[in-house]
Structure formats: structure tokens, C-alpha cells
Short mmCIF file of C-alpha atoms in Angstrom, two decimals:
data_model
loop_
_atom_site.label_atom_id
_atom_site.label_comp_id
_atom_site.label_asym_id
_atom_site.label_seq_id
_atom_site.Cartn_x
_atom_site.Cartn_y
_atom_site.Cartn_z
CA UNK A 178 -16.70 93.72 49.32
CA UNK A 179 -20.00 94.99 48.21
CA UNK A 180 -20.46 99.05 48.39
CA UNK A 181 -24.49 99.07 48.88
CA UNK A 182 -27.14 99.45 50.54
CA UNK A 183 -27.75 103.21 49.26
CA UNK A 184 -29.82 101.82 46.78
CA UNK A 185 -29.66 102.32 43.07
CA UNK A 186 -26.80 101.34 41.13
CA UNK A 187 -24.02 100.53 42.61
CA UNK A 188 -20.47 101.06 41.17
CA UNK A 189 -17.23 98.91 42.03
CA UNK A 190 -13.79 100.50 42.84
CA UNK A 191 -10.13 99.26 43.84
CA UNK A 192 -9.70 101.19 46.53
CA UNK A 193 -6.54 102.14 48.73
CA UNK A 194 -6.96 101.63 52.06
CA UNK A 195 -7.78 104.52 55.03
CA UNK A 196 -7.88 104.58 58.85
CA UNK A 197 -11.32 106.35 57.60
CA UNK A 198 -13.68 103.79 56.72
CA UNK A 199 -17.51 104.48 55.16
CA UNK A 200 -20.33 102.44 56.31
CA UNK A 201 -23.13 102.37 54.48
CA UNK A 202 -26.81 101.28 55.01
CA UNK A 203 -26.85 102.01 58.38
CA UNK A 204 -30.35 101.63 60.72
CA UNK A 205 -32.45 105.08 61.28
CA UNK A 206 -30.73 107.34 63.49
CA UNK A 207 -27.49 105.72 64.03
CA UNK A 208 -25.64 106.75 67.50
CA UNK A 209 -22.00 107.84 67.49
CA UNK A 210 -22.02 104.97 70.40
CA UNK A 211 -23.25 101.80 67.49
CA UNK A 212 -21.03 102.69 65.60
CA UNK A 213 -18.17 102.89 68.15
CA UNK A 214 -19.56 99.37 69.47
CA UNK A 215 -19.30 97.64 66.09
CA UNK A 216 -15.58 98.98 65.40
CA UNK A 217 -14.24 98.72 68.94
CA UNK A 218 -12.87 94.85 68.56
CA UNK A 219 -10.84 96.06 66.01
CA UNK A 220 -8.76 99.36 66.90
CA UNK A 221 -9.74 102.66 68.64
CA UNK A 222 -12.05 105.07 67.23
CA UNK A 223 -10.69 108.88 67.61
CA UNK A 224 -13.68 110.73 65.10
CA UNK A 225 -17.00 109.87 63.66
CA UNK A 226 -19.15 111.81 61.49
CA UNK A 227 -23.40 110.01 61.05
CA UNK A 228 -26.15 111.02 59.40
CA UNK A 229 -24.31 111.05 55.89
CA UNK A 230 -26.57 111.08 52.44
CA UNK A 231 -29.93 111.79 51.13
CA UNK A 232 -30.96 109.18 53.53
CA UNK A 233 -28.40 110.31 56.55
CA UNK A 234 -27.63 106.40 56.17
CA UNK A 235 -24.13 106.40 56.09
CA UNK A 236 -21.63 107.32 58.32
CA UNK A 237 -17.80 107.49 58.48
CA UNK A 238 -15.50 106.32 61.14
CA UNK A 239 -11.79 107.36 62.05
CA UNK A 240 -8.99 104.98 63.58
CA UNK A 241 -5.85 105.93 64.79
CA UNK A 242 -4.30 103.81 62.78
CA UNK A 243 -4.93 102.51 59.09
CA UNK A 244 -4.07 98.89 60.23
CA UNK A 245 -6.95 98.68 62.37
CA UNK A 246 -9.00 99.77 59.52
CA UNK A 247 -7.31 97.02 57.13
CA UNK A 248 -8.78 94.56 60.12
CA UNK A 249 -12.23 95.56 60.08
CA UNK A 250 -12.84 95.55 56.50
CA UNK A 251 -10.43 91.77 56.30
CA UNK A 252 -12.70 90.80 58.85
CA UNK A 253 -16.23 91.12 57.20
CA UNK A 254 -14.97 90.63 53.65
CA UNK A 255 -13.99 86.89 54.88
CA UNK A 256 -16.60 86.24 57.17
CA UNK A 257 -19.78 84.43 56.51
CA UNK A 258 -21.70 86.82 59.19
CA UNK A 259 -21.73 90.34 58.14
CA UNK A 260 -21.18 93.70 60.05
CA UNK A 261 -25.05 94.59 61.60
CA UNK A 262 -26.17 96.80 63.90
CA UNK A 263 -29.97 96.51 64.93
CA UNK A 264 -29.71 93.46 62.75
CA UNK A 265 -29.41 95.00 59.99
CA UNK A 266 -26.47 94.41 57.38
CA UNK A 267 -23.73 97.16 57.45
CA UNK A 268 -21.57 97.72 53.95
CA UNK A 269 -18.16 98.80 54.91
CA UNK A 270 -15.43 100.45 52.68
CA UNK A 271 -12.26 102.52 52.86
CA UNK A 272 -13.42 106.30 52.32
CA UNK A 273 -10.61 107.74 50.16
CA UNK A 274 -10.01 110.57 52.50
CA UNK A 275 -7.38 110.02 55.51
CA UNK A 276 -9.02 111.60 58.36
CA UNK A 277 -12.20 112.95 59.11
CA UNK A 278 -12.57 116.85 58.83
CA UNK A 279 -15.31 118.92 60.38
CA UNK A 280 -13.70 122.29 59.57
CA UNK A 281 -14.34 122.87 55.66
CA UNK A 282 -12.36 125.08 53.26
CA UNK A 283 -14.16 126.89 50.43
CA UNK A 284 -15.59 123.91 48.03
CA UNK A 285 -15.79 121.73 51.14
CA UNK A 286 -19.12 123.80 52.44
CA UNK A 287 -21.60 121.24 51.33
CA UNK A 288 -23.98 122.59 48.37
CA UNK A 289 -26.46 120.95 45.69
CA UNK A 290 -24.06 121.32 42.91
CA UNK A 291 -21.11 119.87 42.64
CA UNK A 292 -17.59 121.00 40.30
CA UNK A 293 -16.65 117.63 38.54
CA UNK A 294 -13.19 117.89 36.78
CA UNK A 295 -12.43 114.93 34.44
CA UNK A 296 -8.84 113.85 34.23
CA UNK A 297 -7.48 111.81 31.67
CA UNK A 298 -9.85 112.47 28.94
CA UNK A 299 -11.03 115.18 26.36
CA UNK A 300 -14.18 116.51 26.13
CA UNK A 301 -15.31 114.13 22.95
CA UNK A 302 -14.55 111.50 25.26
CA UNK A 303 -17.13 111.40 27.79
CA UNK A 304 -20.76 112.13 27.01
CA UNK A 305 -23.14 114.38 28.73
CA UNK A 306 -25.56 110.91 29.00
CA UNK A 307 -22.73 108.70 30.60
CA UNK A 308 -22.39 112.04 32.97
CA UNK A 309 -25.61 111.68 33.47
CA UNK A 310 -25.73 108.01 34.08
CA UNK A 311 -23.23 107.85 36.48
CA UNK A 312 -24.21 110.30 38.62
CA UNK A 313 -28.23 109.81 38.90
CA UNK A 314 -27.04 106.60 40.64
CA UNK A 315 -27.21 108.85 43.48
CA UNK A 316 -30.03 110.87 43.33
CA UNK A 317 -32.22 112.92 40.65
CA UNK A 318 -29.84 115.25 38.68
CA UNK A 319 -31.89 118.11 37.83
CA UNK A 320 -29.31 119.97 35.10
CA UNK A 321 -25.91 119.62 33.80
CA UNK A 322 -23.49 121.76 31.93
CA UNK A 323 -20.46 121.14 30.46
CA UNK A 324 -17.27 123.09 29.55
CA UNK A 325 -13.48 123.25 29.50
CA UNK A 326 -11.18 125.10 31.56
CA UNK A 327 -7.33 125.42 32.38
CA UNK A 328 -7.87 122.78 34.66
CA UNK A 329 -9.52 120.53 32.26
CA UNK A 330 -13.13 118.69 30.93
CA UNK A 331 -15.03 120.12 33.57
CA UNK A 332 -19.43 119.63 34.51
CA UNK A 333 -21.60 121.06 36.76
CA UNK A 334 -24.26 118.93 38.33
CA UNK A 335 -27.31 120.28 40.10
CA UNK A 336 -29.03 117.93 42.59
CA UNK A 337 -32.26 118.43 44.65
CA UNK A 338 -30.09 119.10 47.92
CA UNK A 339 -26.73 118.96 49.07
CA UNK A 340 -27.17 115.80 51.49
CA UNK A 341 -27.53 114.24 47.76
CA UNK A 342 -24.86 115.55 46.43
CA UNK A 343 -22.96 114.91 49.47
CA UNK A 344 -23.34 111.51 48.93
CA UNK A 345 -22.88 111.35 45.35
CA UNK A 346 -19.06 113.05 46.16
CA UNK A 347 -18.37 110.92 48.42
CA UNK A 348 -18.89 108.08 46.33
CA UNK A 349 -17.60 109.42 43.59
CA UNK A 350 -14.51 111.76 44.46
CA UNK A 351 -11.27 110.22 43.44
CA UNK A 352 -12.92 107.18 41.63
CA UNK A 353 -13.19 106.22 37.83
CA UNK A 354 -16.28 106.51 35.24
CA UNK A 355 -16.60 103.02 34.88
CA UNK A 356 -14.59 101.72 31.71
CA UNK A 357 -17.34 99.90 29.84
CA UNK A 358 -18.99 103.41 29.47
CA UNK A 359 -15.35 105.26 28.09
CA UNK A 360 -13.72 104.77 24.87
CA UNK A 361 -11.15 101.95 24.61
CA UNK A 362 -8.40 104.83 24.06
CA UNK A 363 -8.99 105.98 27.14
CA UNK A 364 -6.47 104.15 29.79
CA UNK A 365 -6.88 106.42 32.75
CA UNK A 366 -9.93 108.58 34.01
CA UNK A 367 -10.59 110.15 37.67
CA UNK A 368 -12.99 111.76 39.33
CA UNK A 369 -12.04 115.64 41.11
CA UNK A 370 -15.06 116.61 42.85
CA UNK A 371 -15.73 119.70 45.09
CA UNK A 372 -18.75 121.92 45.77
CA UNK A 373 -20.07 124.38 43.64
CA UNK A 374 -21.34 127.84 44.92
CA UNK A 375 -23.82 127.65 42.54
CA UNK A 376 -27.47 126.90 43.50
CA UNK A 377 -29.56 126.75 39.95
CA UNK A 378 -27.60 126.08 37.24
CA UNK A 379 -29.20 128.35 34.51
CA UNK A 380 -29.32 126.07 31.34
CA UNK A 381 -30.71 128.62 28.04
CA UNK A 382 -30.82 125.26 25.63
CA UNK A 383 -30.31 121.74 25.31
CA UNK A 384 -27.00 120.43 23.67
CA UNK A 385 -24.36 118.08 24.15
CA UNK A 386 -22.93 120.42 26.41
CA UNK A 387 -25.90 121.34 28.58
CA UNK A 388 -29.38 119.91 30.23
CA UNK A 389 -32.01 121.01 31.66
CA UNK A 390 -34.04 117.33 32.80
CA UNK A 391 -36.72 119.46 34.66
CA UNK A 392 -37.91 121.38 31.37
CA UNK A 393 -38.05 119.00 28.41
CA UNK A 394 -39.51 121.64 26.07
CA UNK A 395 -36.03 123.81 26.11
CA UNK A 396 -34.99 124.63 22.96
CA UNK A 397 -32.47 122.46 20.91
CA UNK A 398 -28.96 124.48 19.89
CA UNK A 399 -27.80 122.50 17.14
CA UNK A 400 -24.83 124.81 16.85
CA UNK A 401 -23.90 123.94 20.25
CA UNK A 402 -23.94 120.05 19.19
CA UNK A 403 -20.85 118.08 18.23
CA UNK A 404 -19.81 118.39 14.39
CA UNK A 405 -20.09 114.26 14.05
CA UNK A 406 -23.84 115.26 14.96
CA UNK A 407 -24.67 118.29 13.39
CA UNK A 408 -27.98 117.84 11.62
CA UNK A 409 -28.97 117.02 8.03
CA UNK A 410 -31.22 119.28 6.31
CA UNK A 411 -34.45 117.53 4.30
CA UNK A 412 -35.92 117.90 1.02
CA UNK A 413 -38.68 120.29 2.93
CA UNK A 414 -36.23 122.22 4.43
CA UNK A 415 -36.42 121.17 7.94
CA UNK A 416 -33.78 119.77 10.03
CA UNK A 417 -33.34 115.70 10.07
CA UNK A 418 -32.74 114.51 13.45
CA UNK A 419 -29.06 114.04 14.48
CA UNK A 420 -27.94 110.56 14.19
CA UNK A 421 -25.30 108.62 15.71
CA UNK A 422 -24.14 105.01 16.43
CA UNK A 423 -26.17 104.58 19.87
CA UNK A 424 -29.43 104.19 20.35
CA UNK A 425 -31.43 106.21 23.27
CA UNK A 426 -34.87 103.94 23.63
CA UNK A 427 -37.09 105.16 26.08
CA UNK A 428 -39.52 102.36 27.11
CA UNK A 429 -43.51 102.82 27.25
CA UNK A 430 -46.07 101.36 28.95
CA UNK A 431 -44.16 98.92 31.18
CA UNK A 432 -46.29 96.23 32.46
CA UNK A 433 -43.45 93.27 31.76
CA UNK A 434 -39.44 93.26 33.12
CA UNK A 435 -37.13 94.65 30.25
CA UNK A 436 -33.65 93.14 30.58
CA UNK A 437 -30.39 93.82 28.93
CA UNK A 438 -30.84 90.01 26.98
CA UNK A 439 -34.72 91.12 26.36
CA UNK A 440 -33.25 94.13 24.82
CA UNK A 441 -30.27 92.46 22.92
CA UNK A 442 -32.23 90.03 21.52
CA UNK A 443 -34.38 92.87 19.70
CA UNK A 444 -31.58 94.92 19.11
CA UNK A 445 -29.34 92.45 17.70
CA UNK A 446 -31.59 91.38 14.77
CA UNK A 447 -30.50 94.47 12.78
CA UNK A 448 -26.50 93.86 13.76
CA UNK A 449 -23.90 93.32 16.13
CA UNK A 450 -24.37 95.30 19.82
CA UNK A 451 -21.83 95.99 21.24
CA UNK A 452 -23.09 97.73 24.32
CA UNK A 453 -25.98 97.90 26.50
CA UNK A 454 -27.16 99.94 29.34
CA UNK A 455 -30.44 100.45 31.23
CA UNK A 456 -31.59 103.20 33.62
CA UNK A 457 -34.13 104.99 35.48
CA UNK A 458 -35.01 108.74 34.54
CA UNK A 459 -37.73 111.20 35.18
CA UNK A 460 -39.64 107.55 36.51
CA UNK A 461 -39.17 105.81 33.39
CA UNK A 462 -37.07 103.23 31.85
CA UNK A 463 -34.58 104.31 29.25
CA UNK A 464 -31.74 102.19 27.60
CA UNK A 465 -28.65 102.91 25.49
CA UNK A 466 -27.69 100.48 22.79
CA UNK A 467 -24.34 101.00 20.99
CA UNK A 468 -24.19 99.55 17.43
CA UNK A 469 -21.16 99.83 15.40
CA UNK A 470 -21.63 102.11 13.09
CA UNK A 471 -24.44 105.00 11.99
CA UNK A 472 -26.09 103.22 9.39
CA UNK A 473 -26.98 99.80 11.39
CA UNK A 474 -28.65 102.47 14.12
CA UNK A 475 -30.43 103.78 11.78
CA UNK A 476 -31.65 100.96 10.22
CA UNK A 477 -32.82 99.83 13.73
CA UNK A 478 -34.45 102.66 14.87
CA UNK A 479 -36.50 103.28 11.51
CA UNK A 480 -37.94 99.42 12.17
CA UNK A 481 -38.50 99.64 15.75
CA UNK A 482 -39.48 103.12 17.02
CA UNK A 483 -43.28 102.82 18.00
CA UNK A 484 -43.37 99.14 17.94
CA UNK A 485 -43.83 97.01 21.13
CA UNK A 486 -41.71 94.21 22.73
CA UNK A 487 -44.44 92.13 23.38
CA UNK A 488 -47.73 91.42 22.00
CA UNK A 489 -50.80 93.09 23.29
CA UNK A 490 -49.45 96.78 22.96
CA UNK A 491 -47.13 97.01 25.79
CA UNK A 492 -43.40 98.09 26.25
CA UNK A 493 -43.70 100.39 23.23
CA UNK A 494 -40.59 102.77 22.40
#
């Protein structure tokens, strides 16, 4: 069953069922009572907590039993009608906690930062980008910092409130980066998500290991950047841009759609891609395109950087 209606990208799970079930695009102002009306022919409801996300949209419901739960969401994932209320289209899923808890332990208290842990992988494995590009699904991520700890590849992730990052844990919590965005070696990955008493992330420079997206002019610390990336010196001197098998295009002066066979088609002139992604940030479109090696990248970006897509000047990158 589809997981929208928060907008923006939306990632699919398996998920293991729950007497606690999250609905999702829910109309303005939601009463406890809808919500009880819509999940009544199926079991009884014994909690409900509304008004969930940057866009207090979603809402999660508690039976008293996890069969009744396994109903509803049967139900609407055979049925030709959906689940509405007001008439509008409900997304259901299993939340992947068991109950609904209104008393919160330290990490629960809801905050605009959230403590990621990473299991499964090592720090090499997952990028501060793919970070980056899973969780802006949710909302703007204003800075990130990575490290490692006892308890593993950790990041900190600073949103513009807590109702987003609310939302962004509950999607998230307990789930997998999506595997198209790990390395193959990589078999299993989850997602260990609390709260963060931090508020502002201070970020001194930009690395692989830290962000600031609110201040682009932060200076670069190379020494901070991974030693497959550490830059080249020039004949003048100066330091050569890092370089790397992917691609980061950021797209000018949009007036046409770019789409991923728009961009492989341009791409793949200069060798095989193996990847593509495209996202939003800081109101632009950006796109990552994995080649398999350094020197096809660079080959690519030394024929394409400042050129357009189409003719007449626009979609330059």
C-alpha cells in the first residue's frame, strides 16, 4: 500500500505489522472522533494521538488487538474505494511502534534534531549526500554532522522544528536507507532514531563529515575529507577540485521538465551510468549521476559543466 500523501518523496518499506497503525494525509484538523469513525468497523480503538507532522496531517491510531489492525490495512490495500474522511483519500500503514505512548523518556521529548545511528554499515559506506537525500524527503535539513561512536556511524540532523523532525522519525525510525543508494556490500542497514538535545548544530566547515546548507560560503576542510578525495595540487599551486566517480549537477535556469532519461541520455554519451538520482534543495534542482570510474566523470564534467540541455540557453549546469 502506498505511504503518501505527506508530499515529497516517498520511500517504500516491508513492514511488520502493529495494533498501531499511521494514517497519513489526513483533512485539516482531524477529530479524535473521524478517526475513531473510520476504524470502528474493524476492531476497537483504545488510544489516538492527531495532529502529527510539519503539517499536523497524520495521526496514529491504537487497537486492542494487532488483528484488527491486520483488517484495516487488508481491507483498503484490496479494495477499489480507499479509506477517506471528508472525502479525502487516507494512506494507512503499520507504525513500527506497538502502542501509543504519551509519557516520553529522555530522547522521546520531541526536538528539531534528531540522533541517527546507522547499523550495519561503516562510515565510508553511507555518504553525507545520501544522508542528506533521504532525509530532506521530509522537510528542509538545515545542517548535518557526522561521527562515530561506541554505538556506531552516527549523524546529527537539524530541521526547522521538531513537528518536522517528528515526522521525519517516524517515518524513518526502524526502516532502511533505501538499497539503490548503499553499496552492493552492504546486506543489512537500519535506521535508530531518537531526539537530540541539541538545538543548532554548530558546523565550523564543510566536509564529508559536516554541513552547514544555510551558509554556503563556510569554509572547505580538505583535511577533514575522505583520503579517496583528498585534493590534487596544480602547477600554480592551488588546490584542484576533489574528484570522484559521481557527478553532483545542479540545474540552472529551469524553464523545461528534467527527467532521469533526459538526464541519462546526456550523461550516458561519455559512458555507462549506472545510477541516477534527482532532488530538490535550497529551491533548486540537483541530480547525482554515478559513473563507473573517476576518469569517465571527469571526462563528463569537463564537456558539460556550463553547457545547456536544450537550445536557447536554458537548463544550464
Amino acid at each position: 500500500m502506498s505511504s503518501g500523501g505527506g508530499g515529497g518523496q516517498q520511500f517504500r518499506y516491508t513492514q511488520t505489522p502493529s495494533k498501531v497503525l499511521h494514517l497519513r494525509n489526513l483533512p485539516w484538523e482531524c477529530a479524535e472522533e473521524e478517526l475513531v469513525e473510520l476504524c470502528k468497523p474493524f476492531g476497537r480503538i483504545i488510544n489516538t494521538k492527531s495532529g502529527v507532522g510539519a503539517n499536523r496531517n497524520q495521526a496514529f491510531v491504537e487497537f486492542t488487538d494487532v488483528n484488527q489492525a491486520i483488517s484495516m490495512v487488508s481491507y483498503f490495500a484490496s479494495s477499489s474505494e480507499p479509506a477517506q474522511i471528508r472525502g479525502k483519500t487516507v494512506y494507512i500503514q503499520y507504525s513500527n511502534r506497538q502502542e501509543i505512548i504519551n509519557n516520553k523518556s529522555p530522547g522521546e521529548t520531541a526536538g528539531n534534531v534528531l540522533l541517527v545511528t546507522i547499523e550495519g554499515v561503516q562510515a565510508s559506506d553511507v555518504t553525507i549526500d545520501v544522508i542528506h537525500m533521504v532525509f530532506s524527503a521530509f522537510g528542509y535539513v538545515h545542517k548535518i554532522a557526522t561521527f562515530e561512536k561506541a554505538a556506531g556511524f552516527q549523524a546529527l540532523i537539524q530541521y526547522t522544528d521538531a513537528d518536522t523532525a517528528s515526522a521525519a522519525r517516524e517515518a524513518l525510525d526502524g526502516r532502511s536507507i533505501p538499497s539503490y543508494l548503499l553499496p552492493e556490500h552492504v546486506t543489512s542497514c537500519c535506521l535508530r532514531i531518537s531526539f537530540s538535545a541539541h538545538k543548532d548544530l554548530n558546523i565550523k566547515f564543510q566536509s564529508n563529515r559536516s554541513r552547514d546548507y544555510n551558509n554556503p560560503y563556510l569554509p572547505i576542510n580538505y583535511s577533514a575529507m575522505d583520503g579517496t578525495l583528498q585534493p590534487a595540487v596544480g602547477s600554480d599551486g592551488r588546490k584542484v577540485e576533489a574528484q570522484g566517480n559521481v557527478l553532483l549537477a545542479s540545474i540552472e535556469n529551469m524553464q523545461y521538465a528534467v527527467s532521469v532519461d533526459v538526464l541519462h541520455t546526456v550523461f550516458s554519451s561519455f559512458g555507462t551510468v549506472q545510477k541516477i538520482a534527482i532532488f530538490e534543495k535550497n529551491g533548486g534542482t540537483q541530480a547525482l549521476i554515478q559513473y563507473p570510474d573517476v576518469n569517465t566523470a571527469a571526462v563528463a564534467k569537463e564537456a558539460l559543466e556550463g553547457h545547456c540541455i536544450y537550445d536557447g540557453g536554458y537548463c544550464t549546469w
